[in-house]
């Protein structure tokens, strides 16, 4: 499978706990995006990496959220002190260059109890 | 502030007929537009894109039309097949920046056999 891989597929946790999601991009895709999708909405942009550099963060990304891409390959998204409103599908997308579409993983569904 | 709008939450079409999905945008800086298809429990799958220098792009049964003056794009599927039943998202991007996508809220297409 050479697509974008996300792990875990589902995460259920109690309010206040920390969670971390991982995204493995398609090989050679140096641009990586995180999006969040809630019920009835389209995906909303969270953050963007070019190689290991985080070049843009949405105002949706509060101080409780942090994303990394340490070696320009896989990326992690951590949410600290989770809240009910964090329940959503978290999607990772990657692309190889300009004028190429983003390819999405199947997402991590987060449920906060 | 919804910069990309899909005003029809759902659409039903008979198999073999044409499906037309519509999308409007407000930001004149958008210059790259895409359509994604999404099945339940999967990430969005890229369908077709169009640059603002064109007004039409075709790929098999799928055609995207762009009317820049009206800030409107549409996706035509001909002929529609039951396997096309899914949620379709319109996305727009300003390619002078990070190529992040702004998505509409989606249209659920049901193709009736």
PDB file of C-alpha atoms in Angstrom:
ATOM      1  CA  UNK A   1       0.000   0.000   0.000  1.00  0.00           C
ATOM      2  CA  UNK A   2       1.632   3.209  -1.129  1.00  0.00           C
ATOM      3  CA  UNK A   3      -1.049   5.611   0.076  1.00  0.00           C
ATOM      4  CA  UNK A   4      -1.051   7.984   3.039  1.00  0.00           C
ATOM      5  CA  UNK A   5      -1.222   5.946   6.223  1.00  0.00           C
ATOM      6  CA  UNK A   6      -2.750   7.167   9.474  1.00  0.00           C
ATOM      7  CA  UNK A   7      -2.646   5.509  12.872  1.00  0.00           C
ATOM      8  CA  UNK A   8      -4.725   4.792  14.846  1.00  0.00           C
ATOM      9  CA  UNK A   9      -7.945   4.673  12.826  1.00  0.00           C
ATOM     10  CA  UNK A  10     -10.042   5.204  15.940  1.00  0.00           C
ATOM     11  CA  UNK A  11      -9.217   6.674  19.326  1.00  0.00           C
ATOM     12  CA  UNK A  12     -11.591   6.835  22.277  1.00  0.00           C
ATOM     13  CA  UNK A  13     -10.396   8.715  25.325  1.00  0.00           C
ATOM     14  CA  UNK A  14     -11.647  10.516  28.397  1.00  0.00           C
ATOM     15  CA  UNK A  15     -11.815  14.280  28.562  1.00  0.00           C
ATOM     16  CA  UNK A  16      -8.572  15.736  29.845  1.00  0.00           C
ATOM     17  CA  UNK A  17      -6.312  13.016  28.465  1.00  0.00           C
ATOM     18  CA  UNK A  18      -3.579  13.580  25.886  1.00  0.00           C
ATOM     19  CA  UNK A  19      -3.688  11.877  22.486  1.00  0.00           C
ATOM     20  CA  UNK A  20      -1.204  11.571  19.632  1.00  0.00           C
ATOM     21  CA  UNK A  21      -1.885  10.660  16.022  1.00  0.00           C
ATOM     22  CA  UNK A  22       0.615   9.628  13.387  1.00  0.00           C
ATOM     23  CA  UNK A  23       0.691  10.180   9.637  1.00  0.00           C
ATOM     24  CA  UNK A  24       3.032   8.429   7.217  1.00  0.00           C
ATOM     25  CA  UNK A  25       3.093  10.185   3.841  1.00  0.00           C
ATOM     26  CA  UNK A  26       3.442   8.760   0.373  1.00  0.00           C
ATOM     27  CA  UNK A  27       7.135   8.305  -0.342  1.00  0.00           C
ATOM     28  CA  UNK A  28       8.786  11.479  -1.717  1.00  0.00           C
ATOM     29  CA  UNK A  29       5.795  13.655  -0.820  1.00  0.00           C
ATOM     30  CA  UNK A  30       7.529  16.505   0.974  1.00  0.00           C
ATOM     31  CA  UNK A  31       4.413  18.618   1.637  1.00  0.00           C
ATOM     32  CA  UNK A  32       2.122  17.477   4.440  1.00  0.00           C
ATOM     33  CA  UNK A  33      -1.169  18.895   5.737  1.00  0.00           C
ATOM     34  CA  UNK A  34      -3.415  18.186   8.698  1.00  0.00           C
ATOM     35  CA  UNK A  35      -7.161  18.831   8.503  1.00  0.00           C
ATOM     36  CA  UNK A  36     -10.044  18.311  10.903  1.00  0.00           C
ATOM     37  CA  UNK A  37     -13.531  17.284   9.824  1.00  0.00           C
ATOM     38  CA  UNK A  38     -16.625  17.429  11.989  1.00  0.00           C
ATOM     39  CA  UNK A  39     -20.067  16.031  11.204  1.00  0.00           C
ATOM     40  CA  UNK A  40     -21.761  17.785   8.300  1.00  0.00           C
ATOM     41  CA  UNK A  41     -18.729  19.897   7.462  1.00  0.00           C
ATOM     42  CA  UNK A  42     -15.904  19.709   4.979  1.00  0.00           C
ATOM     43  CA  UNK A  43     -12.317  19.240   6.138  1.00  0.00           C
ATOM     44  CA  UNK A  44     -10.815  22.344   7.780  1.00  0.00           C
ATOM     45  CA  UNK A  45      -7.129  23.170   7.473  1.00  0.00           C
ATOM     46  CA  UNK A  46      -5.045  22.892  10.650  1.00  0.00           C
ATOM     47  CA  UNK A  47      -1.374  23.053   9.700  1.00  0.00           C
ATOM     48  CA  UNK A  48       1.166  22.631   6.877  1.00  0.00           C
ATOM     49  CA  UNK A  49       4.692  21.250   6.687  1.00  0.00           C
ATOM     50  CA  UNK A  50       7.204  21.508   3.892  1.00  0.00           C
ATOM     51  CA  UNK A  51       9.797  18.873   4.735  1.00  0.00           C
ATOM     52  CA  UNK A  52      10.390  19.340   8.482  1.00  0.00           C
ATOM     53  CA  UNK A  53       9.423  23.025   8.581  1.00  0.00           C
ATOM     54  CA  UNK A  54       5.969  23.956   9.877  1.00  0.00           C
ATOM     55  CA  UNK A  55       5.106  26.869   7.618  1.00  0.00           C
ATOM     56  CA  UNK A  56       1.497  27.635   8.472  1.00  0.00           C
ATOM     57  CA  UNK A  57      -0.861  27.079  11.398  1.00  0.00           C
ATOM     58  CA  UNK A  58      -4.574  27.784  11.420  1.00  0.00           C
ATOM     59  CA  UNK A  59      -6.160  29.760  14.233  1.00  0.00           C
ATOM     60  CA  UNK A  60      -8.109  26.526  14.847  1.00  0.00           C
ATOM     61  CA  UNK A  61      -4.865  25.094  16.225  1.00  0.00           C
ATOM     62  CA  UNK A  62      -5.076  26.186  19.828  1.00  0.00           C
ATOM     63  CA  UNK A  63      -2.197  26.009  22.312  1.00  0.00           C
ATOM     64  CA  UNK A  64      -3.332  22.486  23.241  1.00  0.00           C
ATOM     65  CA  UNK A  65      -2.443  21.268  19.743  1.00  0.00           C
ATOM     66  CA  UNK A  66       1.070  20.619  18.520  1.00  0.00           C
ATOM     67  CA  UNK A  67       2.319  19.038  15.330  1.00  0.00           C
ATOM     68  CA  UNK A  68       5.767  17.863  14.360  1.00  0.00           C
ATOM     69  CA  UNK A  69       7.523  16.374  11.392  1.00  0.00           C
ATOM     70  CA  UNK A  70      10.978  15.741  12.831  1.00  0.00           C
ATOM     71  CA  UNK A  71      12.813  14.302   9.842  1.00  0.00           C
ATOM     72  CA  UNK A  72      10.576  15.472   7.057  1.00  0.00           C
ATOM     73  CA  UNK A  73       8.938  12.066   6.758  1.00  0.00           C
ATOM     74  CA  UNK A  74       6.171  11.003   9.170  1.00  0.00           C
ATOM     75  CA  UNK A  75       4.249  13.578  11.192  1.00  0.00           C
ATOM     76  CA  UNK A  76       2.519  13.535  14.569  1.00  0.00           C
ATOM     77  CA  UNK A  77      -0.382  15.611  15.846  1.00  0.00           C
ATOM     78  CA  UNK A  78      -0.783  15.804  19.627  1.00  0.00           C
ATOM     79  CA  UNK A  79      -3.761  17.166  21.503  1.00  0.00           C
ATOM     80  CA  UNK A  80      -3.252  17.884  25.191  1.00  0.00           C
ATOM     81  CA  UNK A  81      -6.032  18.035  27.783  1.00  0.00           C
ATOM     82  CA  UNK A  82      -8.678  16.917  25.296  1.00  0.00           C
ATOM     83  CA  UNK A  83     -12.111  18.555  25.354  1.00  0.00           C
ATOM     84  CA  UNK A  84     -15.491  17.406  24.044  1.00  0.00           C
ATOM     85  CA  UNK A  85     -15.168  19.799  21.116  1.00  0.00           C
ATOM     86  CA  UNK A  86     -12.056  17.968  19.916  1.00  0.00           C
ATOM     87  CA  UNK A  87     -14.189  15.024  18.793  1.00  0.00           C
ATOM     88  CA  UNK A  88     -13.695  14.895  15.034  1.00  0.00           C
ATOM     89  CA  UNK A  89     -12.012  13.080  12.174  1.00  0.00           C
ATOM     90  CA  UNK A  90      -8.376  14.148  11.827  1.00  0.00           C
ATOM     91  CA  UNK A  91      -7.120  13.828   8.267  1.00  0.00           C
ATOM     92  CA  UNK A  92      -3.592  13.931   6.912  1.00  0.00           C
ATOM     93  CA  UNK A  93      -2.853  14.788   3.294  1.00  0.00           C
ATOM     94  CA  UNK A  94       0.370  14.926   1.314  1.00  0.00           C
ATOM     95  CA  UNK A  95       1.481  16.097  -2.091  1.00  0.00           C
ATOM     96  CA  UNK A  96       4.678  15.964  -4.086  1.00  0.00           C
ATOM     97  CA  UNK A  97       4.849  19.391  -5.695  1.00  0.00           C
ATOM     98  CA  UNK A  98       3.109  22.434  -7.091  1.00  0.00           C
ATOM     99  CA  UNK A  99      -0.056  21.863  -9.115  1.00  0.00           C
ATOM    100  CA  UNK A 100      -0.362  18.331  -7.784  1.00  0.00           C
ATOM    101  CA  UNK A 101      -3.451  17.389  -5.763  1.00  0.00           C
ATOM    102  CA  UNK A 102      -3.276  16.427  -2.133  1.00  0.00           C
ATOM    103  CA  UNK A 103      -3.745  12.743  -1.351  1.00  0.00           C
ATOM    104  CA  UNK A 104      -5.604  11.999   1.855  1.00  0.00           C
ATOM    105  CA  UNK A 105      -5.288   9.217   4.365  1.00  0.00           C
ATOM    106  CA  UNK A 106      -8.356   7.528   5.833  1.00  0.00           C
ATOM    107  CA  UNK A 107      -8.128   9.623   8.980  1.00  0.00           C
ATOM    108  CA  UNK A 108      -8.169   9.089  12.723  1.00  0.00           C
ATOM    109  CA  UNK A 109     -11.584   9.366  14.341  1.00  0.00           C
ATOM    110  CA  UNK A 110     -11.304  10.828  17.850  1.00  0.00           C
ATOM    111  CA  UNK A 111     -14.132  10.381  20.329  1.00  0.00           C
ATOM    112  CA  UNK A 112     -14.008  12.142  23.694  1.00  0.00           C
ATOM    113  CA  UNK A 113     -16.061  10.579  26.478  1.00  0.00           C
TER     114      UNK A 113
ATOM    115  CA  UNK B   1     -17.182  33.101   6.872  1.00  0.00           C
ATOM    116  CA  UNK B   2     -17.872  30.299   4.388  1.00  0.00           C
ATOM    117  CA  UNK B   3     -15.539  30.988   1.469  1.00  0.00           C
ATOM    118  CA  UNK B   4     -16.614  27.869  -0.424  1.00  0.00           C
ATOM    119  CA  UNK B   5     -20.280  26.920  -0.517  1.00  0.00           C
ATOM    120  CA  UNK B   6     -22.136  23.872  -1.692  1.00  0.00           C
ATOM    121  CA  UNK B   7     -25.766  24.808  -1.299  1.00  0.00           C
ATOM    122  CA  UNK B   8     -27.269  21.422  -2.113  1.00  0.00           C
ATOM    123  CA  UNK B   9     -26.766  18.976   0.755  1.00  0.00           C
ATOM    124  CA  UNK B  10     -28.080  16.092  -1.328  1.00  0.00           C
ATOM    125  CA  UNK B  11     -28.912  15.052  -4.869  1.00  0.00           C
ATOM    126  CA  UNK B  12     -30.618  11.962  -6.310  1.00  0.00           C
ATOM    127  CA  UNK B  13     -30.167  10.944  -9.945  1.00  0.00           C
ATOM    128  CA  UNK B  14     -31.236   7.965 -12.009  1.00  0.00           C
ATOM    129  CA  UNK B  15     -28.521   5.640 -13.257  1.00  0.00           C
ATOM    130  CA  UNK B  16     -27.369   6.642 -16.737  1.00  0.00           C
ATOM    131  CA  UNK B  17     -28.452  10.260 -16.380  1.00  0.00           C
ATOM    132  CA  UNK B  18     -26.268  13.304 -15.769  1.00  0.00           C
ATOM    133  CA  UNK B  19     -25.345  14.403 -12.238  1.00  0.00           C
ATOM    134  CA  UNK B  20     -24.537  18.090 -11.791  1.00  0.00           C
ATOM    135  CA  UNK B  21     -22.974  19.247  -8.544  1.00  0.00           C
ATOM    136  CA  UNK B  22     -22.477  22.938  -7.895  1.00  0.00           C
ATOM    137  CA  UNK B  23     -20.050  25.019  -5.873  1.00  0.00           C
ATOM    138  CA  UNK B  24     -19.686  28.776  -5.278  1.00  0.00           C
ATOM    139  CA  UNK B  25     -16.740  30.652  -3.838  1.00  0.00           C
ATOM    140  CA  UNK B  26     -16.202  34.183  -2.609  1.00  0.00           C
ATOM    141  CA  UNK B  27     -12.425  34.657  -2.477  1.00  0.00           C
ATOM    142  CA  UNK B  28     -11.089  36.061  -5.756  1.00  0.00           C
ATOM    143  CA  UNK B  29      -7.570  34.912  -4.800  1.00  0.00           C
ATOM    144  CA  UNK B  30      -8.533  31.275  -5.342  1.00  0.00           C
ATOM    145  CA  UNK B  31      -6.947  30.013  -8.545  1.00  0.00           C
ATOM    146  CA  UNK B  32      -7.014  26.219  -8.247  1.00  0.00           C
ATOM    147  CA  UNK B  33     -10.138  24.166  -7.704  1.00  0.00           C
ATOM    148  CA  UNK B  34     -10.705  20.493  -7.058  1.00  0.00           C
ATOM    149  CA  UNK B  35     -13.428  17.925  -6.512  1.00  0.00           C
ATOM    150  CA  UNK B  36     -13.044  15.069  -4.051  1.00  0.00           C
ATOM    151  CA  UNK B  37     -15.266  12.058  -3.498  1.00  0.00           C
ATOM    152  CA  UNK B  38     -15.695  10.534  -0.045  1.00  0.00           C
ATOM    153  CA  UNK B  39     -17.087   7.162   0.954  1.00  0.00           C
ATOM    154  CA  UNK B  40     -17.970   6.457   4.615  1.00  0.00           C
ATOM    155  CA  UNK B  41     -14.986   5.572   6.809  1.00  0.00           C
ATOM    156  CA  UNK B  42     -12.510   6.568   4.084  1.00  0.00           C
ATOM    157  CA  UNK B  43     -10.540   9.702   3.380  1.00  0.00           C
ATOM    158  CA  UNK B  44     -11.427  12.000   0.479  1.00  0.00           C
ATOM    159  CA  UNK B  45     -10.306  10.723  -2.920  1.00  0.00           C
ATOM    160  CA  UNK B  46      -9.173  13.185  -5.586  1.00  0.00           C
ATOM    161  CA  UNK B  47     -11.405  13.245  -8.671  1.00  0.00           C
ATOM    162  CA  UNK B  48     -10.551  16.164 -10.905  1.00  0.00           C
ATOM    163  CA  UNK B  49      -9.081  19.655 -10.756  1.00  0.00           C
ATOM    164  CA  UNK B  50      -9.051  22.864 -12.754  1.00  0.00           C
ATOM    165  CA  UNK B  51      -6.771  25.873 -12.832  1.00  0.00           C
ATOM    166  CA  UNK B  52      -8.245  29.353 -13.114  1.00  0.00           C
ATOM    167  CA  UNK B  53      -6.631  29.765 -16.544  1.00  0.00           C
ATOM    168  CA  UNK B  54      -9.082  27.194 -17.907  1.00  0.00           C
ATOM    169  CA  UNK B  55     -12.860  27.059 -17.986  1.00  0.00           C
ATOM    170  CA  UNK B  56     -13.264  23.323 -18.525  1.00  0.00           C
ATOM    171  CA  UNK B  57     -11.414  20.131 -17.724  1.00  0.00           C
ATOM    172  CA  UNK B  58     -12.493  16.621 -18.665  1.00  0.00           C
ATOM    173  CA  UNK B  59     -11.464  13.210 -17.375  1.00  0.00           C
ATOM    174  CA  UNK B  60     -13.551  10.322 -18.612  1.00  0.00           C
ATOM    175  CA  UNK B  61     -17.078  10.619 -17.241  1.00  0.00           C
ATOM    176  CA  UNK B  62     -16.149  13.655 -15.129  1.00  0.00           C
ATOM    177  CA  UNK B  63     -16.061  17.253 -16.344  1.00  0.00           C
ATOM    178  CA  UNK B  64     -15.461  20.341 -14.244  1.00  0.00           C
ATOM    179  CA  UNK B  65     -16.595  23.760 -15.469  1.00  0.00           C
ATOM    180  CA  UNK B  66     -15.303  27.030 -14.031  1.00  0.00           C
ATOM    181  CA  UNK B  67     -17.053  30.386 -14.391  1.00  0.00           C
ATOM    182  CA  UNK B  68     -14.662  32.903 -12.851  1.00  0.00           C
ATOM    183  CA  UNK B  69     -16.899  35.924 -13.313  1.00  0.00           C
ATOM    184  CA  UNK B  70     -19.683  34.195 -11.387  1.00  0.00           C
ATOM    185  CA  UNK B  71     -17.229  32.546  -8.955  1.00  0.00           C
ATOM    186  CA  UNK B  72     -18.950  29.267  -9.668  1.00  0.00           C
ATOM    187  CA  UNK B  73     -17.821  25.777 -10.573  1.00  0.00           C
ATOM    188  CA  UNK B  74     -19.702  22.606 -11.318  1.00  0.00           C
ATOM    189  CA  UNK B  75     -18.955  18.922 -11.668  1.00  0.00           C
ATOM    190  CA  UNK B  76     -20.772  16.920 -14.327  1.00  0.00           C
ATOM    191  CA  UNK B  77     -20.869  13.137 -14.171  1.00  0.00           C
ATOM    192  CA  UNK B  78     -22.098  11.435 -17.326  1.00  0.00           C
ATOM    193  CA  UNK B  79     -23.408   8.764 -17.278  1.00  0.00           C
ATOM    194  CA  UNK B  80     -24.012   8.411 -13.551  1.00  0.00           C
ATOM    195  CA  UNK B  81     -23.440   4.972 -12.051  1.00  0.00           C
ATOM    196  CA  UNK B  82     -24.542   3.498  -8.697  1.00  0.00           C
ATOM    197  CA  UNK B  83     -20.867   3.361  -7.636  1.00  0.00           C
ATOM    198  CA  UNK B  84     -20.765   7.151  -7.883  1.00  0.00           C
ATOM    199  CA  UNK B  85     -22.985   7.376  -4.802  1.00  0.00           C
ATOM    200  CA  UNK B  86     -20.855   9.227  -2.244  1.00  0.00           C
ATOM    201  CA  UNK B  87     -20.321  12.657  -0.705  1.00  0.00           C
ATOM    202  CA  UNK B  88     -18.645  15.108  -3.076  1.00  0.00           C
ATOM    203  CA  UNK B  89     -16.559  17.999  -1.768  1.00  0.00           C
ATOM    204  CA  UNK B  90     -15.527  21.051  -3.695  1.00  0.00           C
ATOM    205  CA  UNK B  91     -12.190  22.595  -2.642  1.00  0.00           C
ATOM    206  CA  UNK B  92     -10.379  25.801  -3.549  1.00  0.00           C
ATOM    207  CA  UNK B  93      -6.819  26.985  -3.111  1.00  0.00           C
ATOM    208  CA  UNK B  94      -4.754  30.145  -3.425  1.00  0.00           C
ATOM    209  CA  UNK B  95      -1.584  28.818  -5.035  1.00  0.00           C
ATOM    210  CA  UNK B  96       0.473  31.871  -4.078  1.00  0.00           C
ATOM    211  CA  UNK B  97       0.568  30.454  -0.549  1.00  0.00           C
ATOM    212  CA  UNK B  98       0.803  26.987   0.935  1.00  0.00           C
ATOM    213  CA  UNK B  99      -1.786  25.355  -1.361  1.00  0.00           C
ATOM    214  CA  UNK B 100      -3.988  24.633   1.642  1.00  0.00           C
ATOM    215  CA  UNK B 101      -7.514  23.737   0.601  1.00  0.00           C
ATOM    216  CA  UNK B 102     -10.742  25.403   1.675  1.00  0.00           C
ATOM    217  CA  UNK B 103     -13.567  22.893   1.410  1.00  0.00           C
ATOM    218  CA  UNK B 104     -17.289  23.223   0.968  1.00  0.00           C
ATOM    219  CA  UNK B 105     -19.692  21.297   3.195  1.00  0.00           C
ATOM    220  CA  UNK B 106     -20.292  18.562   0.630  1.00  0.00           C
ATOM    221  CA  UNK B 107     -23.155  17.211  -1.469  1.00  0.00           C
ATOM    222  CA  UNK B 108     -24.389  13.663  -0.944  1.00  0.00           C
ATOM    223  CA  UNK B 109     -25.067  12.082  -4.330  1.00  0.00           C
ATOM    224  CA  UNK B 110     -27.296   9.055  -4.586  1.00  0.00           C
ATOM    225  CA  UNK B 111     -27.465   7.308  -7.961  1.00  0.00           C
ATOM    226  CA  UNK B 112     -30.566   5.159  -8.208  1.00  0.00           C
ATOM    227  CA  UNK B 113     -30.402   1.889 -10.142  1.00  0.00           C
TER     228      UNK B 113
END
